[in-house]
XYZ file of C-alpha atoms in Angstrom:
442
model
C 101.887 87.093 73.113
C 105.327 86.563 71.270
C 106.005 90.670 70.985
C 104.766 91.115 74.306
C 107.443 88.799 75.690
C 109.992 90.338 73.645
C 109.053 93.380 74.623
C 109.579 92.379 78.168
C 113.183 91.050 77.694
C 114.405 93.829 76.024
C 112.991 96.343 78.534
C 114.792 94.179 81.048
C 117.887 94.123 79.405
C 117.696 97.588 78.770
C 117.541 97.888 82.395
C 120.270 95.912 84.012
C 123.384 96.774 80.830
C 122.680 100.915 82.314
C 124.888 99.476 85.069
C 128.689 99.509 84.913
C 131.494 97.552 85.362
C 131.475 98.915 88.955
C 127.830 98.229 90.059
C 127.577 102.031 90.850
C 124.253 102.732 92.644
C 122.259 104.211 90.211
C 118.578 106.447 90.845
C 115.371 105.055 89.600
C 114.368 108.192 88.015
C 117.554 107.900 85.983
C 117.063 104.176 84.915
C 113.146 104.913 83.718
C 114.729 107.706 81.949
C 117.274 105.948 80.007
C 114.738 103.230 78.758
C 112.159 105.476 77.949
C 109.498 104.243 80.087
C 106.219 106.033 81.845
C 107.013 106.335 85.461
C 104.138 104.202 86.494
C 105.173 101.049 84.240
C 109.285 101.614 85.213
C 108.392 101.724 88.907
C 106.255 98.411 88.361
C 109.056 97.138 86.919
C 111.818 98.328 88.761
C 109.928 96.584 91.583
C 109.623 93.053 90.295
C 113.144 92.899 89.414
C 113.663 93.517 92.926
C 111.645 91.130 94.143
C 112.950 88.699 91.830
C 116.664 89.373 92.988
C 117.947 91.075 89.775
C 118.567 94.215 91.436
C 118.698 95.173 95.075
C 118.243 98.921 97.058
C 121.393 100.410 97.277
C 119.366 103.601 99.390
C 116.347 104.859 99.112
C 115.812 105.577 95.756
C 119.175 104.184 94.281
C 119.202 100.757 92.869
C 122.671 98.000 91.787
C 122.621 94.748 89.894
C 121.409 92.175 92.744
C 122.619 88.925 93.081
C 120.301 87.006 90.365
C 122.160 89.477 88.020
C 125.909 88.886 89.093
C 125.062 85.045 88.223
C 124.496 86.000 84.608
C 128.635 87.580 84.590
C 127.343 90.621 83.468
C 125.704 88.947 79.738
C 123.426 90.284 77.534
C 119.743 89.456 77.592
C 119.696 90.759 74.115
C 117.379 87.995 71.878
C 119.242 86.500 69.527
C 119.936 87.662 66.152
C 117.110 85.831 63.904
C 115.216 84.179 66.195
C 112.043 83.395 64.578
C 108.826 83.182 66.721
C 108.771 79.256 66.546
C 111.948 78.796 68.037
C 111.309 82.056 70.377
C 108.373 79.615 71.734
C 110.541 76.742 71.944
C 113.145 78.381 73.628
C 110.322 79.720 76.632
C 108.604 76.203 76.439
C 112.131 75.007 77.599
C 112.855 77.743 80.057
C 109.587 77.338 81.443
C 111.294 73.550 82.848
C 113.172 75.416 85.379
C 110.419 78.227 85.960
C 109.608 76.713 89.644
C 112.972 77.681 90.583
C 112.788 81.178 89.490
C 111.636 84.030 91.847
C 108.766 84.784 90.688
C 108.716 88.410 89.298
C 105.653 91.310 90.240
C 105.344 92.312 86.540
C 102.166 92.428 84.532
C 102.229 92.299 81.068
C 99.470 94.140 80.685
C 101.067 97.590 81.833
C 103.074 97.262 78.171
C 100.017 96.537 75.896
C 98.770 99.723 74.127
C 95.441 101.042 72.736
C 95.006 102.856 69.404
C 92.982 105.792 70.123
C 92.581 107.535 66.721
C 88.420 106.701 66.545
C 87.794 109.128 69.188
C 89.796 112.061 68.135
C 87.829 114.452 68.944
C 88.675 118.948 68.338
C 88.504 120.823 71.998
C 87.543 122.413 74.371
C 86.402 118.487 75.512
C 83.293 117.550 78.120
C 84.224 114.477 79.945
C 81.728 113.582 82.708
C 83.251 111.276 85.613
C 80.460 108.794 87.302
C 82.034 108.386 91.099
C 80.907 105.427 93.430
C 79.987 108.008 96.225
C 82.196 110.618 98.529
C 81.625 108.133 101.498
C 84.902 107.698 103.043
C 88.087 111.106 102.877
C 90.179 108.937 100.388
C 87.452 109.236 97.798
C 86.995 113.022 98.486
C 90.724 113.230 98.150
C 90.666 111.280 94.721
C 87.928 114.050 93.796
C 90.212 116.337 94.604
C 92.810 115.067 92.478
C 90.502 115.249 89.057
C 89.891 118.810 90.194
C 93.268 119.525 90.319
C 93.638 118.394 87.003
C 90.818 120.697 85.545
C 92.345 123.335 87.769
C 95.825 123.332 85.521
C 93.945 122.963 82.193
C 91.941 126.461 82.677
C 93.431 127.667 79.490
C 91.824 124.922 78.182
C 88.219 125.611 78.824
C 88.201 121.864 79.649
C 84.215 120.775 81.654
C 84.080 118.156 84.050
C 80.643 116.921 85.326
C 80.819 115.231 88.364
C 77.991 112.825 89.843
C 78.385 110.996 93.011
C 76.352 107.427 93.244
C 76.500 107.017 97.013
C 77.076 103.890 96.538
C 74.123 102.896 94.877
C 74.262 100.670 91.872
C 70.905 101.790 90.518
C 71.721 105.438 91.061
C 74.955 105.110 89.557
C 72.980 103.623 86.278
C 70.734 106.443 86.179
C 73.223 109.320 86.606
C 75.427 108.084 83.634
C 72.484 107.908 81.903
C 71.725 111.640 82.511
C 75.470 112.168 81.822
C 74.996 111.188 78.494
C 71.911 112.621 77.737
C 73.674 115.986 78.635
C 76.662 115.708 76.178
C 80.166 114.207 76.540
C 82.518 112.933 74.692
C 84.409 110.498 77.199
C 83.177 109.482 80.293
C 85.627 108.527 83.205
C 83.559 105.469 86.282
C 84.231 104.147 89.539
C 82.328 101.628 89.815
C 80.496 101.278 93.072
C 81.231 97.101 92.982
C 82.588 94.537 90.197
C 79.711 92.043 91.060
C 76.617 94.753 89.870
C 76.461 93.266 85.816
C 73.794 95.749 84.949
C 76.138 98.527 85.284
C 78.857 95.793 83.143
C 76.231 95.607 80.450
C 75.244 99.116 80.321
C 78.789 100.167 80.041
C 79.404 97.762 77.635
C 76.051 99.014 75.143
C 78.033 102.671 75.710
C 81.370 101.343 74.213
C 79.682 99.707 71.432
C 77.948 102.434 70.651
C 81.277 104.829 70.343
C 81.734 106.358 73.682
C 85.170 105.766 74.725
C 85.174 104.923 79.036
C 88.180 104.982 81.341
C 87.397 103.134 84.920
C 89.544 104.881 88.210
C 90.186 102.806 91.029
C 87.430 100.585 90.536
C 86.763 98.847 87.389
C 83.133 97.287 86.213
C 82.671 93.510 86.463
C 83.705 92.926 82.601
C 86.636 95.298 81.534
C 85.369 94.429 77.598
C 83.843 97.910 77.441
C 87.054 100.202 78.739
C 89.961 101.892 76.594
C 91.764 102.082 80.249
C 92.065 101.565 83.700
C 93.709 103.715 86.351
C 94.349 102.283 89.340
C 97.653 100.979 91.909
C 98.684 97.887 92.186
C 95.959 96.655 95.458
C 97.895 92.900 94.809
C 101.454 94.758 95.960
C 99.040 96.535 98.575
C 98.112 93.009 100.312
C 100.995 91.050 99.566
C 103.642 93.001 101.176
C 101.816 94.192 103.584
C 101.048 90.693 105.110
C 104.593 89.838 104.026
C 105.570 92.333 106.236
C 103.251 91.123 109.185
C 104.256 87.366 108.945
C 108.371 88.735 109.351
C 107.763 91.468 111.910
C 105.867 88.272 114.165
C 108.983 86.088 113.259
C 106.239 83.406 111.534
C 104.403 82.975 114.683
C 100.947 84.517 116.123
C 97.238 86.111 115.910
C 95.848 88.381 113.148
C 92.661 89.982 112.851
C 92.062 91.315 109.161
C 90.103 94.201 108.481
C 88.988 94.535 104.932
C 87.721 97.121 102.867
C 84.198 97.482 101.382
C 83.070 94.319 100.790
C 82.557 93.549 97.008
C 84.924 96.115 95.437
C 87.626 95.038 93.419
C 90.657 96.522 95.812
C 89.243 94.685 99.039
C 89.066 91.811 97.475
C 92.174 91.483 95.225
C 93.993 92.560 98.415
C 92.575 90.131 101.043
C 93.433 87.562 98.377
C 96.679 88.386 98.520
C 96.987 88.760 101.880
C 95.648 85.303 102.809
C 97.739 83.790 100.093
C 101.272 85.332 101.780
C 100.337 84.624 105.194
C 99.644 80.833 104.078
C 103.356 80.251 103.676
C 103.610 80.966 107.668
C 101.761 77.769 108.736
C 102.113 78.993 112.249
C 100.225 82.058 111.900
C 96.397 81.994 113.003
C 94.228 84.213 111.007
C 91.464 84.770 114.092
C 89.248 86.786 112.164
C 88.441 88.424 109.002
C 85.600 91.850 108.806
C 84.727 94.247 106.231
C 84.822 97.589 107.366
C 83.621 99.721 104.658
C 86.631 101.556 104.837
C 85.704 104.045 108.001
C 87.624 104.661 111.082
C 84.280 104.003 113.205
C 83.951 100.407 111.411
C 87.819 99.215 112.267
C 87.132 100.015 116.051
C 83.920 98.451 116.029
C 85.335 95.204 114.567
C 88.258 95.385 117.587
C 85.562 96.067 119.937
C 83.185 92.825 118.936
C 87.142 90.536 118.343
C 88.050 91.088 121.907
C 84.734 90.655 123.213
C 84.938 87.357 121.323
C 88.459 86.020 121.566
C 89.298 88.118 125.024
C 93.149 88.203 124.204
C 94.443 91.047 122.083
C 96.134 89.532 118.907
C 99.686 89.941 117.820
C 99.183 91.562 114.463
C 95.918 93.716 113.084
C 96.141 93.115 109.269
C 94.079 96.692 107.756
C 94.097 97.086 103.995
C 93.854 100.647 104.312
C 94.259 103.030 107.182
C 91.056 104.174 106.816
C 89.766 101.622 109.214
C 93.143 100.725 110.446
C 93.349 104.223 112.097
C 89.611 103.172 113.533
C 91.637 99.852 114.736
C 94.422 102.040 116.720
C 92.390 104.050 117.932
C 90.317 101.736 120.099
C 93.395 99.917 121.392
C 94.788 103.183 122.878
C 91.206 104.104 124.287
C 91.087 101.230 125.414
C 94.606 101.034 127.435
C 95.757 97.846 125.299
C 99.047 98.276 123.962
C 98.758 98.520 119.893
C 99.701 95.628 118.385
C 101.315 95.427 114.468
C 99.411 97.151 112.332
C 99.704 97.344 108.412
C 97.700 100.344 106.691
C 98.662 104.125 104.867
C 96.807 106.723 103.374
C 95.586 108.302 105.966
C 97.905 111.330 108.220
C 96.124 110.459 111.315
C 97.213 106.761 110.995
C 100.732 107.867 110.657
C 101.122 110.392 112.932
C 99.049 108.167 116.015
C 101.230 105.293 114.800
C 104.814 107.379 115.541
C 103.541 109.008 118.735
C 102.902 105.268 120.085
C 105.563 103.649 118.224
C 103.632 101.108 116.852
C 105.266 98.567 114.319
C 103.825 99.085 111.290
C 103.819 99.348 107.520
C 101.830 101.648 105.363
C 101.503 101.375 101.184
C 99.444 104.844 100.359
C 97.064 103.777 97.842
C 97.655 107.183 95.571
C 94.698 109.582 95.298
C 96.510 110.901 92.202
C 95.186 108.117 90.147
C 91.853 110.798 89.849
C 94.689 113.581 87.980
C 95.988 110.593 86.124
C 93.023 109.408 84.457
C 92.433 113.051 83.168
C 95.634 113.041 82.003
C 94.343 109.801 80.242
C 90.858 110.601 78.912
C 92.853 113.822 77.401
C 95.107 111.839 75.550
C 92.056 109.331 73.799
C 90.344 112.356 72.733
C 93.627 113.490 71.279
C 93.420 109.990 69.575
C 96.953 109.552 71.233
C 97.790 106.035 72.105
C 97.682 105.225 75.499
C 97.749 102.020 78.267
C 95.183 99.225 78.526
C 95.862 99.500 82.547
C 98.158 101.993 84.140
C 99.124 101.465 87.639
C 100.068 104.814 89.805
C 103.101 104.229 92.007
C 102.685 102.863 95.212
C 105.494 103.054 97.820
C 106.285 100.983 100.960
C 106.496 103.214 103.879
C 108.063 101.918 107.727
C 108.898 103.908 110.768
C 112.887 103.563 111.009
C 113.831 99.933 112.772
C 110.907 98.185 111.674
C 111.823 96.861 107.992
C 111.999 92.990 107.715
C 114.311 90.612 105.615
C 112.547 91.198 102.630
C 110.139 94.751 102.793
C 112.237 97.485 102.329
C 111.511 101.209 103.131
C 111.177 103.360 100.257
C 110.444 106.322 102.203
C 110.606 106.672 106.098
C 107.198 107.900 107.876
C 108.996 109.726 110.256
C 109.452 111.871 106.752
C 106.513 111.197 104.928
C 103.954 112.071 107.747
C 102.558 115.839 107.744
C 102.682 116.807 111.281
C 101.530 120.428 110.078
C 97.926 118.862 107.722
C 95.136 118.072 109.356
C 93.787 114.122 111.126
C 92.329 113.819 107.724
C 94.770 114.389 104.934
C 95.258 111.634 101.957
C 99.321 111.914 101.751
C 99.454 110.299 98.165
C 97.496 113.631 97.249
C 100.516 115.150 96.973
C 102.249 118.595 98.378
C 100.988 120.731 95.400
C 97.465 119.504 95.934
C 97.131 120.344 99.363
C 98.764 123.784 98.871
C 96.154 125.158 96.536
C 93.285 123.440 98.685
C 91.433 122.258 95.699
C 87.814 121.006 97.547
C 85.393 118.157 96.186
């Protein structure tokens, strides 16, 4: 716990002496460069010293000291010279007096901590086989994509991916890793289909003891004892400033329908936590309603369709985890001849580009497909017996149609720019340019 801390300050001090005497604007690719940082953990926490007020957007993509940092005069954060770990505690236990009054700071310790792979060193070419919840929805199919990709630019390497698809059956997805293993591999990458099945836990967690190194994507089993690493995005960023967003768009006051994701699976659930946690600090907001949706554009506009038979009234603000069903949501509004009201959302091209034709308020946070090329990139480097991260989160950025950002959600990236007006309804954006260009298919 005590290097993990220390760890922390120095990366943060690292951080905010890059900037001069000045305060010149500085890029965030050039900051996680200096301090020698993945992109994934220097975004995370590029972000919570944003949020906490030590640095503030200068542009899009530039960063300065913010005002948290001017009140320090410019001093080190350098630990002392020969602090020993008892006073290091004593010094935090004393700190921690005043923690209340701190802004608290979106930055998980966890994205530092590292795993010794040498055990599972293993000579190529290498057979990973990749258990996937099901293809049910065109995010997953566009995750699929992404570990295809991967495979696609390691042809020199004669690397084999087997792919088996659960449809979203827990007892299927039990038996098909079962045949995976049977067959041969020497890592094998899950998603699980829910964190509440603990069969699929327990059988996971007989394969790790047994030697078989696992990496979850996007969704991780119920007990994380029997992964080396999960890949995934930060879904509590997802909910948080998206309903942060909502409550300061509706000036604190008015109706919200949510519409979750698949009920049961760790994103839905971390981000409707979230979510309802945010919008509790506008005690004049009225949460209406809250539906899963299974993540499908049909589900989100049957959900509107069975709110307003219920509450007559369209609400103020449609709170969507994902614009897989929020999409669904706008949809039925316009059919309908209702003006579309807030919505929150991403991922999805259609979302964006109905959202800019109507000029609907809203804010999307793609939840990146290329976590799928990521974990291959991961999975490579344990049977390299490379260290690599307990839990890497992808990138995810904050996306707003031009005069819609609030006091405290910033665009990174406009959707008038980030929407492909030339891809198809159906296009995952966080796929990536490159991705779509080659037309890699699950």
């Amino acid at each position: 716990m005590v290097d993990k801390m220390r760890s922390n300050i120095q990366r943060i001090s690292a951080v905010l002496k890059g900037f001069d005497s000045l305060n010149t604007p500085r890029s965030t690719h050039a900051i996680i460069s200096d301090v020698s940082m993945s992109r994934s953990t220097g975004f995370a926490l590029l972000r919570a010293l944003v949020v906490g007020g030590w640095l503030e957007r200068a542009n899009h993509g530039f960063l300065r000291l913010g005002p948290k940092a001017f009140g320090l005069a410019f001093g080190s954060l350098d630990l002392p010279q020969g602090l020993g770990q008892s006073s290091w505690l004593v010094a935090t236990a004393r700190s921690n007096r005043n923690q209340a009054q701190l802004p608290e700071l979106e930055w998980d310790p966890t994205l530092i901590e590292t795993v010794q792979t040498e055990q599972f060193q293993k000579p190529g070419p290498h057979r990973i086989g990749f258990s996937n919840a099901s293809l049910s929805n065109v995010w997953r199919r566009a995750m699929m994509q992404s570990v295809k990709y991967a495979r696609y630019l390691r042809e020199r390497q004669h690397l084999k991916i087997t792919f088996r698809h659960a449809q979203d059956d827990p007892a299927v997805q039990i038996s098909q890793i079962k045949e995976l293993v049977k067959g041969g591999i020497d890592i094998l990458m899950v998603s699980a289909i829910t964190t509440h099945d603990a069969d699929l836990s327990d059988y996971l967690a007989e394969l790790a003891a047994g030697g078989l190194p696992i990496v979850a994507v996007d969704r991780r089993p119920k007990n994380p004892v029997s992964l080396v690493s999960f890949i995934t995005a930060s879904d509590r960023r997802i909910g948080r400033i998206s309903a942060l967003w909502m409550a300061e768009h509706l000036k604190g006051k008015g109706r919200i329908w949510m519409l979750s994701g698949r009920q049961g699976t760790s994103p839905a659930m971390r981000r409707q936590q979230e979510a309802l946690a945010a919008f509790a600090e506008f005690p004049s907001l009225l949460i209406e309603s809250i539906s899963a949706t299974n993540w499908t554009p049909e589900s989100g506009g049957n959900v509107i369709n069975d709110c307003l038979q219920k509450y007559g009234n369209p609400p103020d603000g449609v709170w969507c985890d994902s614009g897989l069903q929020g999409v669904g949501s706008m949809q039925r509004f316009f059919e309908l001849g209702i003006k579309i009201p807030a919505h929150t959302g991403g991922d999805l091209n259609e979302m964006y580009r109905l959202g800019l034709q109507q000029k609907v308020p809203f804010v999307a946070l793609d939840y990146p497909a290329s976590m799928g090329a990521r974990s291959v990139e991961i999975a490579l480097d344990i049977l390299g017996g490379r260290p690599v991260p307990r839990r890497v989160e992808v990138p995810v950025q904050i996306v707003l149609p031009r005069g819609f950002e609030t006091e405290n959600v910033k665009a990174d990236r406009w959707a008038e720019t980030h929407v492909a007006w030339d891809m198809p309804n159906d296009t995952i954006l966080s796929q990536g340019p490159s991705l779509r260009r080659i037309g890699v298919r699950a």
